XYZ file of C-alpha atoms in Angstrom:
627
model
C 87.465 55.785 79.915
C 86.536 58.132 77.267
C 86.587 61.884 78.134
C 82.239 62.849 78.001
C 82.209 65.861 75.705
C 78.686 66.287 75.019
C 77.595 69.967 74.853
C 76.042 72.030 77.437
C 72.190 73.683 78.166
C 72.545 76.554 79.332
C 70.041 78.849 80.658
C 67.536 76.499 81.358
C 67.343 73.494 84.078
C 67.120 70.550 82.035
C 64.403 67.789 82.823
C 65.482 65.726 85.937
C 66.118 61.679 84.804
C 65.272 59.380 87.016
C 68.376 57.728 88.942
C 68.034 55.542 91.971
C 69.287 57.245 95.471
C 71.614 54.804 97.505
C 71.699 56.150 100.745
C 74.744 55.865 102.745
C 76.154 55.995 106.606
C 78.820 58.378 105.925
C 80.631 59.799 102.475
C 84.125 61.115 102.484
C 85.605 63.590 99.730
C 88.403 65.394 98.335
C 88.793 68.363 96.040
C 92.362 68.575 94.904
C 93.898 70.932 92.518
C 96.603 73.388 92.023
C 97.362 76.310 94.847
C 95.581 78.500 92.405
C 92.449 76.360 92.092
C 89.707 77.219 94.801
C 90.163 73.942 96.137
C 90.309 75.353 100.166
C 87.138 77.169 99.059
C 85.120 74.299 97.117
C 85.374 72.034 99.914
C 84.110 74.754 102.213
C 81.167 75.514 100.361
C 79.854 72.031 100.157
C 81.052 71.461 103.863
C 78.609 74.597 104.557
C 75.958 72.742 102.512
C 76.532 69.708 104.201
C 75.788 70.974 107.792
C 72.512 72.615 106.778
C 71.420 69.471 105.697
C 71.994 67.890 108.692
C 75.233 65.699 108.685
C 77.983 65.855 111.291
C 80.495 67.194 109.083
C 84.356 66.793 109.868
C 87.041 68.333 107.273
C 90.793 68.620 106.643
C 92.186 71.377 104.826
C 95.956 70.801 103.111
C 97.720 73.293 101.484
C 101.558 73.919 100.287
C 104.139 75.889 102.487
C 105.038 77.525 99.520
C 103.141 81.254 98.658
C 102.622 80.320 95.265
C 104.465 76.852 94.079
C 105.114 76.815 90.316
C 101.288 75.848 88.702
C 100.746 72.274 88.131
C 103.763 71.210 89.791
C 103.381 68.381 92.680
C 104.389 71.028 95.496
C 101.534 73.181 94.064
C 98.707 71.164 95.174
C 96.010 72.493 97.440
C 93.524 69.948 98.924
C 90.675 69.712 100.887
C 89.027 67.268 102.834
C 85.473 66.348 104.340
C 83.434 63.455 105.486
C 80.149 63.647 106.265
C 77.545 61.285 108.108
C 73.834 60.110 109.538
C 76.014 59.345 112.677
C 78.669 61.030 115.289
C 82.121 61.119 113.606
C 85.258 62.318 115.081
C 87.679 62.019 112.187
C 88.003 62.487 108.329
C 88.186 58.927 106.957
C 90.930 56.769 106.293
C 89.849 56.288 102.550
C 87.731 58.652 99.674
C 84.648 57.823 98.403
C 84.765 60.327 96.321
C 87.786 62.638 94.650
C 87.929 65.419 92.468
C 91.129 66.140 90.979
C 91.280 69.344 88.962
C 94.796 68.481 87.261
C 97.221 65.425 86.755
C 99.537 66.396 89.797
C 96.120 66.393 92.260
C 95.594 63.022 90.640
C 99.118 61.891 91.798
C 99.384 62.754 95.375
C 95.825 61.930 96.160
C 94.652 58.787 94.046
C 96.527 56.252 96.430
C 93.536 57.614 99.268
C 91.073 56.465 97.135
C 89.521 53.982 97.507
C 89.292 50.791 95.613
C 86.077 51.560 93.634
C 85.255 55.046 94.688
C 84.422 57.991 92.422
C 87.378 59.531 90.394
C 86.193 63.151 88.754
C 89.158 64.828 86.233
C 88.935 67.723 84.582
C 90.435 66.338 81.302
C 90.891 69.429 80.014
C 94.246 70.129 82.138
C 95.979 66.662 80.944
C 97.997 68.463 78.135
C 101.460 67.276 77.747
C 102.535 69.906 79.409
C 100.455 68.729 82.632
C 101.975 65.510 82.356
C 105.129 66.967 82.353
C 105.082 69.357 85.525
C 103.440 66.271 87.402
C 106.136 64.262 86.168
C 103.845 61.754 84.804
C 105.875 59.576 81.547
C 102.555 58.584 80.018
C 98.414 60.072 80.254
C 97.556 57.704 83.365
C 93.653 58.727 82.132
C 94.732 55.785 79.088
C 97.451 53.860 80.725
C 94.693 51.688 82.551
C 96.722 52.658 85.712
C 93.200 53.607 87.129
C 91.196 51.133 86.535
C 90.484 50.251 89.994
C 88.251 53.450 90.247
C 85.085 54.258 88.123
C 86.566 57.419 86.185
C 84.670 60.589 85.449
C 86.551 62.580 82.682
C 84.715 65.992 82.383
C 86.359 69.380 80.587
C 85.605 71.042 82.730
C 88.022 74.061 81.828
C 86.178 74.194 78.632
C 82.782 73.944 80.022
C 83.119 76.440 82.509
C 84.248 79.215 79.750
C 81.190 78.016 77.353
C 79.001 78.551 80.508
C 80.581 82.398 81.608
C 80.667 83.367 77.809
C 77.868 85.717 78.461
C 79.648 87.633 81.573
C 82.694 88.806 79.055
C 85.177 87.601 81.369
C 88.473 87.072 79.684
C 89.440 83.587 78.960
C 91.864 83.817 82.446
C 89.104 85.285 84.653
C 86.339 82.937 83.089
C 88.376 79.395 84.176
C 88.686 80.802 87.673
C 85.080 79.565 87.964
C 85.467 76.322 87.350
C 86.075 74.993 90.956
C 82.221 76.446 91.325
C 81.368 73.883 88.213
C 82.918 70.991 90.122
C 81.282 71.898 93.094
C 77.618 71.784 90.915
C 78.876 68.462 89.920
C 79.399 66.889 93.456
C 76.254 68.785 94.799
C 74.372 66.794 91.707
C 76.088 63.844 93.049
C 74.848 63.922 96.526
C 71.745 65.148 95.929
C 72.386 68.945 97.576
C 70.404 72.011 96.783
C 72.473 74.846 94.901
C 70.259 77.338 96.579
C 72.408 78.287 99.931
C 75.912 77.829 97.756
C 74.042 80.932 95.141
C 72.830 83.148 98.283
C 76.500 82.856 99.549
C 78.230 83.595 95.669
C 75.911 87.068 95.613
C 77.057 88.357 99.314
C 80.570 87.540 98.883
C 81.143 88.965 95.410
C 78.507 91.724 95.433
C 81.164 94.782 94.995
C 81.920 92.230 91.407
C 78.695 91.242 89.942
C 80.535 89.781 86.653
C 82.498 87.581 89.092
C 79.433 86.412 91.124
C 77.724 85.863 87.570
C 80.479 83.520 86.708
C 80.625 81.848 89.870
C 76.454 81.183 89.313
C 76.673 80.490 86.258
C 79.241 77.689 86.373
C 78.087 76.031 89.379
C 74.499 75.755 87.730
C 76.271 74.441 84.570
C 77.999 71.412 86.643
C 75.019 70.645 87.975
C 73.020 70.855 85.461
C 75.591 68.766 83.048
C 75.740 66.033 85.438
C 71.729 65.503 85.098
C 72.323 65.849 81.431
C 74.803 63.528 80.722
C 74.120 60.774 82.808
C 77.607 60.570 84.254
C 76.839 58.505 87.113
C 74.666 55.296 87.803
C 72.849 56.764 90.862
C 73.172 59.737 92.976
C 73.977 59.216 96.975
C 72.290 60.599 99.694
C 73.676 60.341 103.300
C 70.909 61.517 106.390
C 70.867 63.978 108.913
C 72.714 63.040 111.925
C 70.837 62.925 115.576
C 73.126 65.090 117.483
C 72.120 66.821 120.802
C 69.499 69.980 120.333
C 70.824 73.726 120.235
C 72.128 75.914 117.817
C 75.325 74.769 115.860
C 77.674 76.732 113.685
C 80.963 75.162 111.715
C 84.256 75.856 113.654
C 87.395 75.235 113.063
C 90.325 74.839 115.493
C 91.870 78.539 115.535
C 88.285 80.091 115.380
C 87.143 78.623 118.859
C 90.470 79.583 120.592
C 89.756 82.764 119.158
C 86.395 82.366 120.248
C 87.430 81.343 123.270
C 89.521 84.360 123.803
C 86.556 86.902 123.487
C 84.082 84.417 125.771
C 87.075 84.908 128.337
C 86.988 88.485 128.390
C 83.261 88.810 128.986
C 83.389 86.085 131.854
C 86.106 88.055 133.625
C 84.848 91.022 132.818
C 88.224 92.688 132.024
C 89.337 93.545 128.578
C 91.962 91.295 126.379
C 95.154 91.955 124.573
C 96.174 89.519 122.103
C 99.836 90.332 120.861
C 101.713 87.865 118.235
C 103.833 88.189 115.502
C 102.221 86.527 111.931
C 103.599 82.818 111.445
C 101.829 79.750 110.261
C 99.295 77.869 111.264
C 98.659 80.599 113.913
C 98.196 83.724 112.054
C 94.813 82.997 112.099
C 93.680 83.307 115.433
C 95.383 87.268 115.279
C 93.313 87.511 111.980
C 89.898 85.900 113.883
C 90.563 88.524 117.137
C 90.853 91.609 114.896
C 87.133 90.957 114.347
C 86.050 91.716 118.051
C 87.184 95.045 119.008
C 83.619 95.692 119.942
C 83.990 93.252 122.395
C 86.383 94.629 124.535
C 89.626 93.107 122.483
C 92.611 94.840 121.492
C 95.060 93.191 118.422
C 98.676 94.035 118.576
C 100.882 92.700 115.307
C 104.343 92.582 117.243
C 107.498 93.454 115.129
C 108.742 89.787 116.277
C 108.082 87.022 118.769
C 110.007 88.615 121.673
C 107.811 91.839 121.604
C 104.830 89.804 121.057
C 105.599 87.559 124.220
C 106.816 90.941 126.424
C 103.993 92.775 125.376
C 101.751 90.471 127.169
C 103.602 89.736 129.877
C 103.349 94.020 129.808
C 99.353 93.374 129.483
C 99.125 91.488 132.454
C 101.641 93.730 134.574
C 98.309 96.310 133.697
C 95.720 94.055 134.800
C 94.256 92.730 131.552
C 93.683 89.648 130.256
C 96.505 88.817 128.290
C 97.021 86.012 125.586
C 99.610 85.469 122.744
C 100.440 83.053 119.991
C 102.443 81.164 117.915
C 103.669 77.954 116.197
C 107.087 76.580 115.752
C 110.065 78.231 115.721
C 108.184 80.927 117.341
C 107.230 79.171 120.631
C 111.919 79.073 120.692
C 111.820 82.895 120.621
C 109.427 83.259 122.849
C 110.844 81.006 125.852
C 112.851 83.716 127.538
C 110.388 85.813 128.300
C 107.894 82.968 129.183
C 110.782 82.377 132.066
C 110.138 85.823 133.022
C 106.396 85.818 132.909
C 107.025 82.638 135.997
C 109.472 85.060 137.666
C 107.490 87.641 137.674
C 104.147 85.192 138.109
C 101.956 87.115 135.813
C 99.121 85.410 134.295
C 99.440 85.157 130.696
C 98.129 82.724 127.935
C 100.489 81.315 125.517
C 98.777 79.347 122.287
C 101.311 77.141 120.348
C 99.654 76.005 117.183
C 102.247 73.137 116.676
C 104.049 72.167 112.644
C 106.345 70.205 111.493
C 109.676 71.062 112.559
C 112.658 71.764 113.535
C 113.115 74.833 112.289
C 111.466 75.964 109.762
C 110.503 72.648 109.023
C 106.778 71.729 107.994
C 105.249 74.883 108.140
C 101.784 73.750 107.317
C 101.829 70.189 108.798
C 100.961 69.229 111.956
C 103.044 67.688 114.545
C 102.723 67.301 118.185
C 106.421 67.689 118.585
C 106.750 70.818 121.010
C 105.387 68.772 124.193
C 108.339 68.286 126.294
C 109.823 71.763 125.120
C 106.398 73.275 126.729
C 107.345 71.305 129.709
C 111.077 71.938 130.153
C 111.830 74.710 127.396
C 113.137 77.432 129.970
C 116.197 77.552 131.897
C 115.738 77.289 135.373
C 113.316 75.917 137.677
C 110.593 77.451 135.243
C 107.111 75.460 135.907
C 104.436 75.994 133.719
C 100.662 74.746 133.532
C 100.067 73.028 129.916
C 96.846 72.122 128.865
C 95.998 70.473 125.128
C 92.216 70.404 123.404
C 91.032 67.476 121.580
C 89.224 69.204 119.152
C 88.380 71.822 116.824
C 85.509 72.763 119.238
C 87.203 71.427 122.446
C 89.949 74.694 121.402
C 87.294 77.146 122.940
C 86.988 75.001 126.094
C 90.599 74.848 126.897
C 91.284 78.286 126.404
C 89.053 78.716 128.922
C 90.438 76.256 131.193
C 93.556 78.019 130.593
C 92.565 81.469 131.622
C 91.418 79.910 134.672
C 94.091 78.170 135.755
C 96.240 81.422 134.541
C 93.892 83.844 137.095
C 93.609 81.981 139.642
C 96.840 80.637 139.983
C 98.628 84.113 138.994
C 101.058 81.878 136.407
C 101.330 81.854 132.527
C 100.015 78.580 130.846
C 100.312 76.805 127.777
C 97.760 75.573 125.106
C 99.544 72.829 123.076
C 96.628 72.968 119.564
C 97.968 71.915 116.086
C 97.911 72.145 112.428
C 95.930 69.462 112.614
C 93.480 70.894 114.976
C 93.637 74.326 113.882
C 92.359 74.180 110.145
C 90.168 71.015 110.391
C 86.403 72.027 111.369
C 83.454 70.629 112.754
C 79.882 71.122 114.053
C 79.968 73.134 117.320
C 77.183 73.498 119.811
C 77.168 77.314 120.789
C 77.323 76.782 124.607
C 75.287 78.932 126.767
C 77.313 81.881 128.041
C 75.826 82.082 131.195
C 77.113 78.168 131.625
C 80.645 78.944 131.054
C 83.404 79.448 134.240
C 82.980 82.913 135.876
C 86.506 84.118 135.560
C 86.164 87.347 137.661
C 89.609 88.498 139.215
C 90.461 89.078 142.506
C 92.587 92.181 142.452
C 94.397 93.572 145.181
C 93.171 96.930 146.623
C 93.974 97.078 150.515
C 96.985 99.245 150.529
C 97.788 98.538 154.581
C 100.872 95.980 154.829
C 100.517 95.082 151.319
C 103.483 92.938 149.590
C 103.214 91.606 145.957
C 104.757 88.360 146.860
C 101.870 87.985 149.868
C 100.522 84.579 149.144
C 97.202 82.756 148.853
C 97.664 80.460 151.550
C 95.310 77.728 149.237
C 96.867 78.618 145.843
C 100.151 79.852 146.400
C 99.031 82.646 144.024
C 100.424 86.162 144.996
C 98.867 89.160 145.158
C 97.666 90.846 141.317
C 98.076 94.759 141.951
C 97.026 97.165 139.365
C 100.138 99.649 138.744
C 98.638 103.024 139.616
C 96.120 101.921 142.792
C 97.344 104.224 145.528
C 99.209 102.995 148.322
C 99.758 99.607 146.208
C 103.453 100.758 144.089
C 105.333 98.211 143.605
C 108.095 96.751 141.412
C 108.546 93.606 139.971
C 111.391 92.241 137.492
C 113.050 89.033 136.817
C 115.870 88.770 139.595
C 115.246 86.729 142.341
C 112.560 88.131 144.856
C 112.270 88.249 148.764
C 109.475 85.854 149.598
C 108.158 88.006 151.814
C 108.732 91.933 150.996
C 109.240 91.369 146.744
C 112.268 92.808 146.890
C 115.594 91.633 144.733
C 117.429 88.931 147.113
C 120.443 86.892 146.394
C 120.506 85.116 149.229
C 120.755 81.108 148.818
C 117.992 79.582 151.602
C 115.284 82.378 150.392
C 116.095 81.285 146.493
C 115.721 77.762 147.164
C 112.658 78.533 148.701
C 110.855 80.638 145.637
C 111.632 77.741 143.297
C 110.042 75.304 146.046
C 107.091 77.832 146.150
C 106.806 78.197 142.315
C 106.578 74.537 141.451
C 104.506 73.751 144.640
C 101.789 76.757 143.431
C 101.741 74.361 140.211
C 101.441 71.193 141.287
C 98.555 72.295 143.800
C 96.686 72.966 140.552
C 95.430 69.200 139.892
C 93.519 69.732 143.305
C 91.102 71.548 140.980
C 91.269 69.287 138.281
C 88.368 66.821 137.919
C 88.849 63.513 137.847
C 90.070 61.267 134.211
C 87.379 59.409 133.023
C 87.938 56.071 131.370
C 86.477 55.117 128.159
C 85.472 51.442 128.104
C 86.622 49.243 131.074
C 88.025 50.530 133.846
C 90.403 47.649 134.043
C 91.458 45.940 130.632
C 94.346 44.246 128.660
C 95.469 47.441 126.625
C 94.760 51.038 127.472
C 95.137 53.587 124.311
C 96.558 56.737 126.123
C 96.110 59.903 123.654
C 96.546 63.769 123.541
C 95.866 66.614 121.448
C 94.297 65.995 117.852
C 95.044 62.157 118.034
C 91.682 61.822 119.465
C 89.230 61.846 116.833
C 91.093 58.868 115.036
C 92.273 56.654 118.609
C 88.375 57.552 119.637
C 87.060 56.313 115.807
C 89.300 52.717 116.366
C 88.511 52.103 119.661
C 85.390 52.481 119.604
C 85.168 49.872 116.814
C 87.329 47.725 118.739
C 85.231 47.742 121.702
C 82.144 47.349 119.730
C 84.106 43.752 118.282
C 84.291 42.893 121.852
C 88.474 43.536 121.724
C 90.253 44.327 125.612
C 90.724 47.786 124.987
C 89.636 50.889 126.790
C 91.067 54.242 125.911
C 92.047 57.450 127.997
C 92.448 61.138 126.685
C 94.637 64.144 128.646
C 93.643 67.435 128.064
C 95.385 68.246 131.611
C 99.328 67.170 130.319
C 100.828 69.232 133.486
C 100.439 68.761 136.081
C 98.544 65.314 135.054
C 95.297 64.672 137.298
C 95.213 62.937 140.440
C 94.108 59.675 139.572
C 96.225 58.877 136.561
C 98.403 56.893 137.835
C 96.218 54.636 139.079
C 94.492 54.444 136.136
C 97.370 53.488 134.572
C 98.437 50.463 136.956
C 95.362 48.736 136.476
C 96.029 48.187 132.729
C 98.601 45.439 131.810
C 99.563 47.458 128.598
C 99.613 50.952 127.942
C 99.531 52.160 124.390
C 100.655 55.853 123.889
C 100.272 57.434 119.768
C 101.741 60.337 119.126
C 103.031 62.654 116.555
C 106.266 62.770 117.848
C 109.216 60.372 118.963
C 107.514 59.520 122.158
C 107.105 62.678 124.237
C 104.563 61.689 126.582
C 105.097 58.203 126.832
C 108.268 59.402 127.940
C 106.820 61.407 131.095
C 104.345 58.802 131.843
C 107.567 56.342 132.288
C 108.972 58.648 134.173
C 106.393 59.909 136.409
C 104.234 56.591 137.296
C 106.966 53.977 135.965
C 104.759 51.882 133.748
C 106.231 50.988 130.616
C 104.270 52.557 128.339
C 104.173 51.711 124.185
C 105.362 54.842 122.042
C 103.643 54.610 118.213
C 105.042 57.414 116.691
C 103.896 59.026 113.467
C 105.940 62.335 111.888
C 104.512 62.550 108.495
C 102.577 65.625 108.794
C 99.278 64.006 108.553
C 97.411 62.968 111.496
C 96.781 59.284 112.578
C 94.757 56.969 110.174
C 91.896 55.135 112.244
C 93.211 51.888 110.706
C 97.041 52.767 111.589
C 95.991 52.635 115.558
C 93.585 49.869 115.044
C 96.164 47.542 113.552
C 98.680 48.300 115.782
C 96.195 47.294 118.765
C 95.374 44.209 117.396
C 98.960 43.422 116.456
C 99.634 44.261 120.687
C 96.524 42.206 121.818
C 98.099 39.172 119.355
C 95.435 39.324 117.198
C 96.660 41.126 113.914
């Protein structure tokens, strides 16, 4: 395992040597490197790449909670994850084929996900004593023989990359900044990729810094170029295009389509949108997406905490807007007062939780799907709310959607359960057709004769949505107890009992416009895989495997987790075992006991990673008797 040190051409692309192509079904990579590293932005780059040439394309972003963790250190490390494929995939794999690691403590957290075999790439040049040290290694695991399952690449690449910039006069700091770009020429040699899109990207993103876009060329030529030079591989790998339905994609990720979905709600309502929240992570992203769009009609507030982000909508909606704000964590706590008010005062106003790790402060770039049942019953009071989950990065524009629909027509806040998980991982989207998309036009109130703000849609339940300021229509609303009839404050016991019947009977009317759960496999089978949220792309990957091995398993997802659809529980009694994963303790196997009395099978998993297809797959088999 000798470190290659030959030296490198520069300036010219050296002859290409003949190496076979394998071709393969699907390839899965990490880069993984300090905070400081470019890791986040590697793997995008060659996830951009990888789309234009055709693959479905799923990735996994992982980064420290920590601003900047002490360099080299094992809480330092950034990684980034993507698999690619000829065919449909829903999930990053369980296993690399392939991973970079651009120091030794990358090369500890990450080398136990690769696989037995697969392609290790170091940059040798960072495995100093000192290295060792900070990634408390006791010995150079690049000569221990510790990794001899794995067919090592040693490249100095730190070196490399400086020899390659020389001509830029960068200092020696600025110059190794580059170097994730040389490890990205590498891989792109690897799987046969053309530099050409990753070089048109360098020159528009550092234009205002032509030394730094020099670099950046420079250095990703140079991997490439080294890799063809030196021979460090036996054969290069080339995975197909996938055949995915026609139309126009673009790469999303999680928070972009809910921010997405924000703006698409806006023009199908035809009113303009307020998005208030206060910065917290994995959410701050969706404020940072919406800032983008004021041309569209969208207005960005940065609240001075989560109770003025939370009040402030609940203020947009009062004004006849459409009103949305967000959060993750400890910030969904803070905002559950006023989310009791917004179903007082039956305003219709989006919430987005982006879920973490908690309590607390807990994980705060992790994902968990731990704030289920505090969505359901975090309020005091009778306090019903509408919650709604997506499945996927691109499934977050669909629900948000959903949720402004439900949120109009229904005159009632509602909740959009995403994750960490969900919210930095990407994937091919098919840009819908706007025309196709719900029309969410509102029915305001503007007949001032007899008019009451607690008058009723006798089919909804939904009260009347006045616009302060229309004449004849002044009216007050406020979070004590209202007449039923005339809106105004009322203690009395029979007409309170009879608000908190209407409120949660305005609610549960809502699955009446819910379609229909749709099974996947066998409507009637030994074990049925019940899932939510972002444990869908790895349930769907293991099932469907499963069902392919001729195993009695079907599967069901809920995007709809309250009220649940119609048909559910008869779904559910037709299966003799019921199979519920989650990122949690057992939140919504706990509601499905409760509500249809089936005895349902929690798998948790709180590790702040999501599900491995194998983890649900073994754990089926072991139910079915056959592990």
């Amino acid at each position: 395992m000798s470190s290659v040190q030959a030296p490198l051409l520069k300036n010219s692309v050296p002859t290409q040597t003949t190496f076979p192509e394998t071709e393969l079904e699907k390839a899965t990579i990490r880069f993984a490197g300090d905070s400081g590293d470019g890791m986040q932005l590697t793997g995008t780059r060659f996830t951009t790449t990888s789309v234009i040439a055709g693959n479905d394309v799923i990735t996994f972003p992982d980064y420290p909670a920590e601003i900047r963790a002490p360099a080299g250190t094992l809480a330092g490390v950034s990684s980034f994850d993507l698999s690619f494929s000829s065919n449909e995939i829903y999930t990053t794999a369980d296993k690399l084929s392939v991973l970079v690691a651009m120091n030794p403590a990358a090369l500890k957290t990450n080398s136990q996900d690769l696989e037995k075999g697969g392609i290790l790439i170091v940059n040798s040049d960072s495995f100093a004593e000192n290295d060792l040290r900070k990634a408390e290694y006791s010995e150079n695991p690049l000569e221990s023989g510790e990794l001899n399952d794995f067919r090592v690449v040693q490249i100095p690449i730190t070196k490399l990359t400086l020899k390659a910039v020389e001509e830029t006069g960068l200092s020696h700091r600025d110059g190794s900044r580059s170097k994730n770009f040389f490890a990205l020429g590498v891989v792109n040699w690897l799987f046969v990729r053309s530099l050409e899109q990753t070089q048109d990207w360098i020159k528009a993103k550092f234009k205002k810094k032509p030394d730094v876009a020099k670099a950046n060329s420079l250095a990703l030529q140079a991997g490439y170029n080294y890799a063809i030079t030196i021979e460090l591989f036996q054969a290069r790998y080339f995975v197909p295009p996938a055949v995915l339905p026609s139309g126009d994609y673009r790469q999303i990720t999680g928070n972009q389509a809910l921010a997405l979905g924000c703006v698409a709600a806006s023009h199908r309502s035809g009113l303009s949108l307020v998005y208030s929240s206060y910065p917290i992570t994995p959410a701050s992203d969706i404020l940072h997406e919406l800032a983008q769009y004021k041309n569209f009609g969208v207005k960005t507030i940065q609240a001075e905490d989560e109770i003025a982000a939370m009040s402030s909508s609940i203020g947009s909606a009062f004004g006849g807007v459409l009103a949305v704000t967000g959060t993750s964590g400890p910030g969904f706590d803070l905002k559950s007062e006023a989310l009791g008010y917004a179903v007082m005062t039956e305003l219709p106003v989006v919430v987005l939780n982006v879920q973490r790790g908690g309590p607390s402060t807990g994980l705060p770039t992790k994902a968990e799907q731990t704030d289920l049942l505090a969505a359901m019953y975090g309020r005091h009071g009778e306090a019903p709310v509408p919650v709604l989950a997506p499945a996927t990065p691109g499934d977050c524009f669909f629900m948000v959607l959903e949720a402004f629909r439900i949120a109009l027509k229904y005159m009632t806040p509602v909740i959009v359960l995403s994750d960490g998980g969900l919210a930095n991982a990407s994937e091919p989207w098919k840009i819908p057709d706007v025309q196709q998309l719900p029309d969410l036009t509102p029915s305001f109130h503007t007949d001032p004769e007899n008019f009451s703000p607690y008058h009723r849609n006798q089919q909804t339940l939904a009260r009347n949505w006045a616009i302060p300021g229309t004449p004849g229509l002044e009216h007050r609303i406020g979070g004590l107890e209202k007449d039923s009839e005339t809106g105004e404050i009322n203690y009395e016991p029979e007409n309170h009992e009879k608000m908190v019947l209407l409120r949660d009977e305005k609610i549960r009317r809502i699955v009446r416009d819910l379609p229909p759960l749709k099974i996947i496999g066998s409507e009637k089978n030994e074990l049925l895989v019940v899932t939510w949220g972002s444990v869908f792309g790895p349930a769907f990957s293991a099932i469907e495997e499963l069902q392919a091995e001729g195993y009695s398993v079907s599967m069901l997802h809920l995007r709809h987790l309250f009220p649940f659809q119609e048909n559910l529980g008869e779904i559910l009694r037709k299966f003799e075992k019921v199979l519920v994963p989650e990122m949690n303790l057992g939140q919504l196997s706990r509601l499905l006991r409760a509500e249809y009395l089936v005895d349902a099978i929690s798998f948790s998993k709180l590790q702040g990673r999501h599900f491995l297809i194998s983890e649900i797959r073994n754990r089926v088999l072991e139910i079915l008797g056959d592990s």
